[in-house]
XYZ file of N, CA and C in Angstrom:
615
model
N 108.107 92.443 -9.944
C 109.017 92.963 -10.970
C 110.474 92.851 -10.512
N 110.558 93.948 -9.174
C 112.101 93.391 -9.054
C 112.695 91.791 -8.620
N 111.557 90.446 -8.549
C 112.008 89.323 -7.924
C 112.233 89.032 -9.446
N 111.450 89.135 -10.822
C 111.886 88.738 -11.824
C 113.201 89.284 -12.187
N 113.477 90.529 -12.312
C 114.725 91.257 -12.922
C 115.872 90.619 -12.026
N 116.419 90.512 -10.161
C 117.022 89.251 -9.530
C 117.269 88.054 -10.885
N 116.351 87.587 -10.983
C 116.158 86.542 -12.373
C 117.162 86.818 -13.571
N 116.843 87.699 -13.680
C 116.956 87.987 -15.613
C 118.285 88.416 -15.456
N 119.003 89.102 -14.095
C 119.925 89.523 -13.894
C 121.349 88.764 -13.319
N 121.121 87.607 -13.212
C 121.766 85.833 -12.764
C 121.858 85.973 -11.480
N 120.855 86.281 -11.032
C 120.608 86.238 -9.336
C 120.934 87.406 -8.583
N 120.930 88.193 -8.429
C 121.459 89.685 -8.117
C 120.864 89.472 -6.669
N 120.991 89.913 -5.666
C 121.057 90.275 -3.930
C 119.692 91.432 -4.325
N 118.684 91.067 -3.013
C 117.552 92.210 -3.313
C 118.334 93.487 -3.169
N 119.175 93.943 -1.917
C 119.405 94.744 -2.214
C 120.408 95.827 -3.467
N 121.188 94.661 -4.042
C 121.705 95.563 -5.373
C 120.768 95.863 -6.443
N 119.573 94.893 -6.593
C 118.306 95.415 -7.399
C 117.738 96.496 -7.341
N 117.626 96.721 -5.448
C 116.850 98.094 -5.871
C 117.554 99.556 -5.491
N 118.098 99.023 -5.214
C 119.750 100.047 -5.349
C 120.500 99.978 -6.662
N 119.914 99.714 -7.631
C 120.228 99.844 -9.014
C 119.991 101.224 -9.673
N 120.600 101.645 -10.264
C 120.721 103.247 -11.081
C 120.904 103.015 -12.743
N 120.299 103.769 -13.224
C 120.708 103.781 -14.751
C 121.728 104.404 -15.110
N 122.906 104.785 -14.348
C 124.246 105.067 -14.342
C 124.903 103.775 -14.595
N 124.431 102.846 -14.163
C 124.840 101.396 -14.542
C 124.671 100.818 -15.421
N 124.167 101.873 -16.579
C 124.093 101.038 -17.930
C 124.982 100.960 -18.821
N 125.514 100.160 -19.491
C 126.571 100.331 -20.377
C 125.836 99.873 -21.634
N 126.873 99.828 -22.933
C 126.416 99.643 -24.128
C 125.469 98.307 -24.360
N 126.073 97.506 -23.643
C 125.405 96.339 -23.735
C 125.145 95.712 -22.896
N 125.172 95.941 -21.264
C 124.994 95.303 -20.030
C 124.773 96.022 -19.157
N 124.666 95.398 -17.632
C 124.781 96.212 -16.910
C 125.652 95.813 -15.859
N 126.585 96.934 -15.442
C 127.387 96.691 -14.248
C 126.785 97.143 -13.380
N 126.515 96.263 -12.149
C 126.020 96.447 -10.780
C 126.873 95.834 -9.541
N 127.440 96.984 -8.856
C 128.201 97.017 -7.614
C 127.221 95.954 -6.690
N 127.868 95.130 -6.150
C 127.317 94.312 -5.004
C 128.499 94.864 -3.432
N 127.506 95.354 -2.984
C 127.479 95.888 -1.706
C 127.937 95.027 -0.868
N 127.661 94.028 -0.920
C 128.396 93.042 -0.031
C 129.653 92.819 0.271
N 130.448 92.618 -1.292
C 131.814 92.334 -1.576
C 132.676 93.095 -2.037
N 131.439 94.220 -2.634
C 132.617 95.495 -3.070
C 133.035 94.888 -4.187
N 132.248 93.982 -5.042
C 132.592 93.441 -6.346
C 131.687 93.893 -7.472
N 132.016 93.817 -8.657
C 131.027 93.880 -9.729
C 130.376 92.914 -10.510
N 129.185 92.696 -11.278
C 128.724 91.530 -11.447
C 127.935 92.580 -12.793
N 129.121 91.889 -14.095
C 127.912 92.219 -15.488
C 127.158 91.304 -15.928
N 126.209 92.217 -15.955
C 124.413 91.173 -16.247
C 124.053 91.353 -17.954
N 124.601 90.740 -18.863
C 123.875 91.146 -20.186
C 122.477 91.267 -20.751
N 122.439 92.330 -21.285
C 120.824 92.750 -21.456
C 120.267 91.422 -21.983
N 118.961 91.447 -21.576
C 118.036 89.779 -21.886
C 116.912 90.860 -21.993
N 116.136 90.585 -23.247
C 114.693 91.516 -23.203
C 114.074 90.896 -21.863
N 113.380 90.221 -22.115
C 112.733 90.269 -20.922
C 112.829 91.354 -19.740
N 114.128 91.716 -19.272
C 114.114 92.799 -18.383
C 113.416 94.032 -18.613
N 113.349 94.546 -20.275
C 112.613 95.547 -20.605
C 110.926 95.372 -20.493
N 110.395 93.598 -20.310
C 109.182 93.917 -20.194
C 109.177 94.023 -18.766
N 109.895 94.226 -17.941
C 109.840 93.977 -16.314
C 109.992 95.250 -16.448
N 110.886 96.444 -16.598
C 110.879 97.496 -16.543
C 109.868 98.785 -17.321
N 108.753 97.832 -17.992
C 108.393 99.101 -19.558
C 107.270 99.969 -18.370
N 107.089 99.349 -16.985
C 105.853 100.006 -16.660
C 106.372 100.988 -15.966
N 108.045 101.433 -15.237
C 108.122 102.377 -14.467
C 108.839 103.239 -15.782
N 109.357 102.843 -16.991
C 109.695 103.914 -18.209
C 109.120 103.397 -19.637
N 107.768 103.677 -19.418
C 106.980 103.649 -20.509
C 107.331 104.649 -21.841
N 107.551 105.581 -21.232
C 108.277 106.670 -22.880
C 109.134 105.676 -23.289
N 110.144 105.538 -22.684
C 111.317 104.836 -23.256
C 111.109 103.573 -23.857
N 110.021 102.608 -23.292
C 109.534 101.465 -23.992
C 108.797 101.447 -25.531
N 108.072 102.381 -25.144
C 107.386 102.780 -26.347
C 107.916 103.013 -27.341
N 108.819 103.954 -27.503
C 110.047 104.593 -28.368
C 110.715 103.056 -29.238
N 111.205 102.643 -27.669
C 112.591 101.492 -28.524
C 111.127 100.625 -29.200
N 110.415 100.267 -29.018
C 109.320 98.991 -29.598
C 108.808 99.647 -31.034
N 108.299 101.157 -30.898
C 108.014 101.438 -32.654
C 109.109 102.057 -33.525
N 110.274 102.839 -32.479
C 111.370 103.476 -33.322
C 112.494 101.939 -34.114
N 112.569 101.218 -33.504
C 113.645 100.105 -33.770
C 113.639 99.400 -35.268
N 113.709 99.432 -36.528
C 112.805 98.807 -37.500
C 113.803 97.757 -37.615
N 113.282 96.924 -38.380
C 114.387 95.341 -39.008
C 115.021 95.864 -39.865
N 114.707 96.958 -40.725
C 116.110 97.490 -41.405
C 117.263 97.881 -40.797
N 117.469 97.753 -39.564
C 118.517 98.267 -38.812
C 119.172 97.651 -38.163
N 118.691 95.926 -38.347
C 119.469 95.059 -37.584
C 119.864 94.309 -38.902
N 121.205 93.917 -38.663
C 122.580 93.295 -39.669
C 122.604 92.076 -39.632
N 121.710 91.425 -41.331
C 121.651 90.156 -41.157
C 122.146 89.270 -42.212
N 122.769 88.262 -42.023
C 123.423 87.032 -43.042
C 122.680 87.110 -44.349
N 123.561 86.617 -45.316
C 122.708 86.612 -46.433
C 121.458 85.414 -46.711
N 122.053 84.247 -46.271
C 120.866 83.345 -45.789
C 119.620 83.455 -45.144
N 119.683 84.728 -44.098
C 118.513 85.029 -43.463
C 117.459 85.833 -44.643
N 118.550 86.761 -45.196
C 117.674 87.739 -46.331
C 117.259 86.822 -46.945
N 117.602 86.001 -47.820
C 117.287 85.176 -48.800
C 115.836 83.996 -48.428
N 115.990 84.060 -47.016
C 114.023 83.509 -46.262
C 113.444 84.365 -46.467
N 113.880 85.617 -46.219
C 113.017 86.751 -46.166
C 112.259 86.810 -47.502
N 112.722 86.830 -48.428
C 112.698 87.012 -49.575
C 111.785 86.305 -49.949
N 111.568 85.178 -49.543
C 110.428 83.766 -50.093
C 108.912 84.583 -49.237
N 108.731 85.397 -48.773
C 107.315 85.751 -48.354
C 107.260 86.975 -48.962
N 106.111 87.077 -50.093
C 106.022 87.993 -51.082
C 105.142 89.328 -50.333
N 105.356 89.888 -50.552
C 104.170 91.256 -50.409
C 104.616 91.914 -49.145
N 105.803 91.915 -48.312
C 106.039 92.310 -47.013
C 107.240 93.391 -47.040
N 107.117 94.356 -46.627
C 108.198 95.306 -46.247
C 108.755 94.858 -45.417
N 109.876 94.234 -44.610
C 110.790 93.937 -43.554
C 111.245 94.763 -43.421
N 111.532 95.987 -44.193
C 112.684 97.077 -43.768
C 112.281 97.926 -42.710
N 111.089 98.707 -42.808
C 110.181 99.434 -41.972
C 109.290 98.488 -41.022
N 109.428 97.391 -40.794
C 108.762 96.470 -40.064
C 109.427 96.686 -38.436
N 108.461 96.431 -37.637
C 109.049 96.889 -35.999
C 108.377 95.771 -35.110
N 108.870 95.445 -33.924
C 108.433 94.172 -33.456
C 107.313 93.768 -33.327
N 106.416 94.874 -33.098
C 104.899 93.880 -33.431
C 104.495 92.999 -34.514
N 104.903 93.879 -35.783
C 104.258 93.698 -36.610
C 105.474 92.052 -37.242
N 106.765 92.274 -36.593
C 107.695 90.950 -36.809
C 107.232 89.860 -36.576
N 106.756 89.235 -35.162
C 105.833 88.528 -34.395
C 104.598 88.378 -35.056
N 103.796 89.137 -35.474
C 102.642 88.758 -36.465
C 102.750 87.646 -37.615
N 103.890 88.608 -38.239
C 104.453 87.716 -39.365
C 105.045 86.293 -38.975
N 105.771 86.127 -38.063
C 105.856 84.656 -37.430
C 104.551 84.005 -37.111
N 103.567 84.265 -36.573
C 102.788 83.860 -35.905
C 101.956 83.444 -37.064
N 102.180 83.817 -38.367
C 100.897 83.942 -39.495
C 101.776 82.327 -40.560
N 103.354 82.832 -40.470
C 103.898 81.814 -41.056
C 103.771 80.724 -40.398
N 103.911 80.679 -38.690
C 104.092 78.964 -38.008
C 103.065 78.322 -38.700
N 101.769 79.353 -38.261
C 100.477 78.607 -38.920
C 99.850 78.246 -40.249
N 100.491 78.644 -40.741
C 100.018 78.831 -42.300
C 101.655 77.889 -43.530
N 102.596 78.149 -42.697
C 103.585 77.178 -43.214
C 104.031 76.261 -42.251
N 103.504 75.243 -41.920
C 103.831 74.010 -41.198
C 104.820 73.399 -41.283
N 105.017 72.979 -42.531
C 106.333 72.434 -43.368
C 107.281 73.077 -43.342
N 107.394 74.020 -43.193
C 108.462 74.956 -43.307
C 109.587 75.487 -42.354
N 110.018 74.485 -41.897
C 110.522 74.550 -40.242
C 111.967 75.227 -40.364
N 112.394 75.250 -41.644
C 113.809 75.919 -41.890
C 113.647 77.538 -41.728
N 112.400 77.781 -42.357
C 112.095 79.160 -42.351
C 111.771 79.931 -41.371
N 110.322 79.245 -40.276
C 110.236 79.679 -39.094
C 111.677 79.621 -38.047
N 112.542 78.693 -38.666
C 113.955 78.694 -37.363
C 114.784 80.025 -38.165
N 114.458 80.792 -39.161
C 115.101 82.097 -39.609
C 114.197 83.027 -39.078
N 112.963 83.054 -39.053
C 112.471 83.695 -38.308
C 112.421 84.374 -36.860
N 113.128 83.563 -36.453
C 112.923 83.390 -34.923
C 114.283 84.334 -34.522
N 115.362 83.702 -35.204
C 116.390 84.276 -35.327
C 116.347 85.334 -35.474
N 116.126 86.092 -36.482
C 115.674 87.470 -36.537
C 114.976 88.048 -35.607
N 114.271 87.608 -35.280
C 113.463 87.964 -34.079
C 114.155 88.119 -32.906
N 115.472 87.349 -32.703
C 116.294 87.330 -31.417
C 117.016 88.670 -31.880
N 117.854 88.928 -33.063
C 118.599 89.795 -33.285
C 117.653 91.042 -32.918
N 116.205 91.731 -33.933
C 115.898 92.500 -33.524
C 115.346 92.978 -32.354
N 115.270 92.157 -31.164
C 115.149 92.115 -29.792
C 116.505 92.753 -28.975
N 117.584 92.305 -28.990
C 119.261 92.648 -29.190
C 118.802 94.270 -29.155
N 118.641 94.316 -31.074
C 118.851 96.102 -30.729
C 117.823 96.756 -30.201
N 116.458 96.519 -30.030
C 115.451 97.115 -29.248
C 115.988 97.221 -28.157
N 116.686 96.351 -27.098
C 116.643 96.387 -25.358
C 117.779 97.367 -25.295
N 118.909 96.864 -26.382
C 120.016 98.254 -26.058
C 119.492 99.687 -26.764
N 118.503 99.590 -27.474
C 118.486 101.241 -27.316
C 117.317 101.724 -26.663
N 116.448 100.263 -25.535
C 115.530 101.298 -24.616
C 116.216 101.369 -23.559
N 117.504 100.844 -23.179
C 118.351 100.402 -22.145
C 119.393 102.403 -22.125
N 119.519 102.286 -23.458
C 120.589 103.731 -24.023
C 119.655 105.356 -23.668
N 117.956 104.416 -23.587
C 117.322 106.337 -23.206
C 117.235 106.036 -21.925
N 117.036 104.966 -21.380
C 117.020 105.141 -19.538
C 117.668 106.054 -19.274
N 119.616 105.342 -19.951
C 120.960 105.820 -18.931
C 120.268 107.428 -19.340
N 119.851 108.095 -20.334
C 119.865 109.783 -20.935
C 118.980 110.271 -19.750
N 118.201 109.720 -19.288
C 117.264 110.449 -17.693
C 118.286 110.888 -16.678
N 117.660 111.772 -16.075
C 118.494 112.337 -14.832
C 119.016 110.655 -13.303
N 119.568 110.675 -13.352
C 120.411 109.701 -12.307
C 118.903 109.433 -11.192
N 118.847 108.348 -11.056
C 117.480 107.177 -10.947
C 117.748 106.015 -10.487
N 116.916 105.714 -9.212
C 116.856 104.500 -9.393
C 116.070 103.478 -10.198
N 116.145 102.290 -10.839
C 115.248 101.607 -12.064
C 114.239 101.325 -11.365
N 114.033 100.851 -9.875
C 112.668 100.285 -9.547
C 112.656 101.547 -8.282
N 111.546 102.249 -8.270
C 111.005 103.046 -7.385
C 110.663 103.153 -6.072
N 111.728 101.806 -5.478
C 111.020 101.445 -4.282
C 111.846 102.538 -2.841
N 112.701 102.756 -3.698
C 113.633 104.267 -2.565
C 113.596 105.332 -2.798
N 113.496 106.354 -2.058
C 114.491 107.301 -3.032
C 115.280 108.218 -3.298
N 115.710 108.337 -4.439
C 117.074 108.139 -4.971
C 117.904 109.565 -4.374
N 116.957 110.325 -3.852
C 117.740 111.543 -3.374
C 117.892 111.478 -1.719
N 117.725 110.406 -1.616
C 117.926 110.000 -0.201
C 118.917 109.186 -0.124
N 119.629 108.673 -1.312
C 120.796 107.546 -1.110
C 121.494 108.620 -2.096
N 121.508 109.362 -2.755
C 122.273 110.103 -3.379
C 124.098 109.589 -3.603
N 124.220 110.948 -2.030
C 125.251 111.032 -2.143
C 126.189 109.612 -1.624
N 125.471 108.482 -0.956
C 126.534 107.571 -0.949
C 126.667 106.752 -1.797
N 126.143 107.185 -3.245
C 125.715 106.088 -3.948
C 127.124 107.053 -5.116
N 127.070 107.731 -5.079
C 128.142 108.908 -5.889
C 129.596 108.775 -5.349
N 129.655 108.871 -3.565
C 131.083 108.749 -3.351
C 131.121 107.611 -3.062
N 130.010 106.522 -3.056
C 131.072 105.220 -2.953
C 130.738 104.737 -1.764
N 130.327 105.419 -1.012
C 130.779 105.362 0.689
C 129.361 104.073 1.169
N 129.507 103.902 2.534
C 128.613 103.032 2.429
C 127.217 103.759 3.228
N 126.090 102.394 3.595
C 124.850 103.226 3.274
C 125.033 104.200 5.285
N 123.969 105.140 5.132
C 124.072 105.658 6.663
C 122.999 104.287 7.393
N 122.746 104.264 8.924
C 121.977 104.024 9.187
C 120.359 104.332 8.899
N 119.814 105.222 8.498
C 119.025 106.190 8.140
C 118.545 105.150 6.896
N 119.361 104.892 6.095
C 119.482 104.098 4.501
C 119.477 103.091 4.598
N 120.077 102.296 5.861
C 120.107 100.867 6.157
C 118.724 100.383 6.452
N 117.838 101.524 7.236
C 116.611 100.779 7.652
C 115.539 101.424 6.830
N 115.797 101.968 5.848
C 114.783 102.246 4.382
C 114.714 101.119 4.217
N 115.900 100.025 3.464
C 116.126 99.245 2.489
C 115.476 98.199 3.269
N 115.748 98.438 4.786
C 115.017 97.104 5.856
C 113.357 96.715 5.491
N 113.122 97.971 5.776
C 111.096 98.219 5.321
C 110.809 97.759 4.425
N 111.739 98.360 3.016
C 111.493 97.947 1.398
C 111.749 96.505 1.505
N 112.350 96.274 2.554
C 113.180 94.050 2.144
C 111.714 93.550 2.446
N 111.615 94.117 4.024
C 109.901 93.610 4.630
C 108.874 93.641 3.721
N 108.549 94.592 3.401
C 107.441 95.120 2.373
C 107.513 93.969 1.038
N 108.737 93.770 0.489
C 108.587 92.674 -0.781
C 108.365 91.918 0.143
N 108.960 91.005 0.704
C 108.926 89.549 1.300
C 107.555 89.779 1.660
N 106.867 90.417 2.364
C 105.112 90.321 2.396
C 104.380 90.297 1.055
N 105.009 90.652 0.293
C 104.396 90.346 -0.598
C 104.547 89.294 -1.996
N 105.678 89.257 -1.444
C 106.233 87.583 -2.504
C 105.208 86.858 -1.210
N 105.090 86.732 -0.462
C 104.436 85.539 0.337
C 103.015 85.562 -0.086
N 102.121 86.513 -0.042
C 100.665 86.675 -0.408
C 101.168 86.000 -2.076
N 102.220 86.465 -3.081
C 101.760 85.539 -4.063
C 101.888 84.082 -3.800
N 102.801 84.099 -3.158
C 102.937 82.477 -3.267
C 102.073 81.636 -2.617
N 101.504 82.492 -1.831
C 100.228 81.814 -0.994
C 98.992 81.408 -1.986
N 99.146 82.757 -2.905
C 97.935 82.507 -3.410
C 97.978 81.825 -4.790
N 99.487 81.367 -4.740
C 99.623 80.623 -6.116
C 99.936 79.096 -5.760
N 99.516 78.548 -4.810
C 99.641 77.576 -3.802
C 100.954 76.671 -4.081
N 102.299 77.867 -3.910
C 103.557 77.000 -4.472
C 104.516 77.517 -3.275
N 105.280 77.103 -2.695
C 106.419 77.194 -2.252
C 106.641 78.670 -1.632
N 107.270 79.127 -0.396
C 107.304 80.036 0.298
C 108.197 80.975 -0.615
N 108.369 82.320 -1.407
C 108.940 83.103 -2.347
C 109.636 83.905 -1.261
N 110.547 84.288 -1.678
C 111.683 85.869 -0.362
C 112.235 86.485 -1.762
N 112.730 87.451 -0.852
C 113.580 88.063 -2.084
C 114.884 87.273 -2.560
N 114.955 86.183 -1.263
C 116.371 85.539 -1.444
C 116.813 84.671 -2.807
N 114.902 84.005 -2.922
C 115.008 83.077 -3.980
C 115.898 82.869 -5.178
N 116.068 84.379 -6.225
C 116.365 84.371 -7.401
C 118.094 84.073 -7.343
N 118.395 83.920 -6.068
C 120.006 83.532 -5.161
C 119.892 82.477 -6.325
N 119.098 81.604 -6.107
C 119.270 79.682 -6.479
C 118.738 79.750 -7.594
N 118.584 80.739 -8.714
C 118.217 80.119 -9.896
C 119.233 80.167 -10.980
């Protein structure tokens, strides 16, 4: 999970991943301090990160996936006007499962119709947009957290509040947690008979 989110996040350093806080969420991204340089690096929300994250905040996944409906995302009149050509469907109260169905029923069932499935899809990107920022908006509402569970967070607390840098104590947590992934990016990659995986990888993608 955290070698994908590195990913989704345009390469992020293992350790600013898991030294990540949902204090770092903003409306639409996330700012994450890199420790290294004492620089900042905004990562714009990409769903995908929410399916990397739905298993350590499942309330919150749950919520944004049935609360979010397509009536609530703001769309061209051209898009309405596809909409419109598939008879018998509520879109307004419609929520991403049931969006994806409806694609999945049109690819197959309208072949020809390649103008429509490319409105589809579209929509589908938009209502994705507001799903991740408002499961992204109940994270930040939890008490101050780290996103991946691999520290914790009341043990880096206070240098994570004033700024300051990590103690020794914190330096060789994060050492174990580096060890601990890299053993285990290696068992996958071993067993996915591809190329040696580190945490370093998502550096080069």
């Amino acid at each position: 999970d955290i070698f994908l989110f590195q990913y989704y996040s345009a390469g992020i350093r293992f350790i600013d991943a898991i030294t990540m806080t949902n204090t770092m969420i903003m409306e639409d991204k996330l700012v994450i301090p890199i420790r290294k340089t004492s620089d900042f690096i905004s990562a714009p929300f990409h769903f995908p990160m929410m399916n990397v994250l739905k298993e350590y905040f499942p309330d919150q996944y749950h919520r944004a996936m049935g609360d979010v409906k397509l009536g609530t995302v703001i769309l061209d009149a051209r898009s309405i006007q596809q909409l419109f050509r598939l008879d018998g469907i509520d879109f307004v109260s419609m929520n991403y499962e049931q969006l994806t169905g409806v694609i999945k029923q049109v690819t197959t069932s309208y072949q020809s119709e390649a103008e429509l499935t490319h409105y589809l899809q579209d929509i589908q990107n938009r209502l994705e947009d507001q799903i991740i920022r408002y499961f992204f908006k109940l994270v930040k509402e939890l008490p101050a957290q780290f996103l991946f569970p691999m520290l914790d967070y009341i043990d880096f607390k206070n240098s994570l509040e004033t700024g300051k840098d990590f103690t020794q104590e914190q330096e060789y947590s994060i050492h174990l947690a580096r060890t601990r992934h890299n053993s285990a990016l290696k068992r996958v990659s071993e067993t996915m008979g591809i190329s040696a995986l580190t945490g370093h990888v998502p550096r080069h993608t």
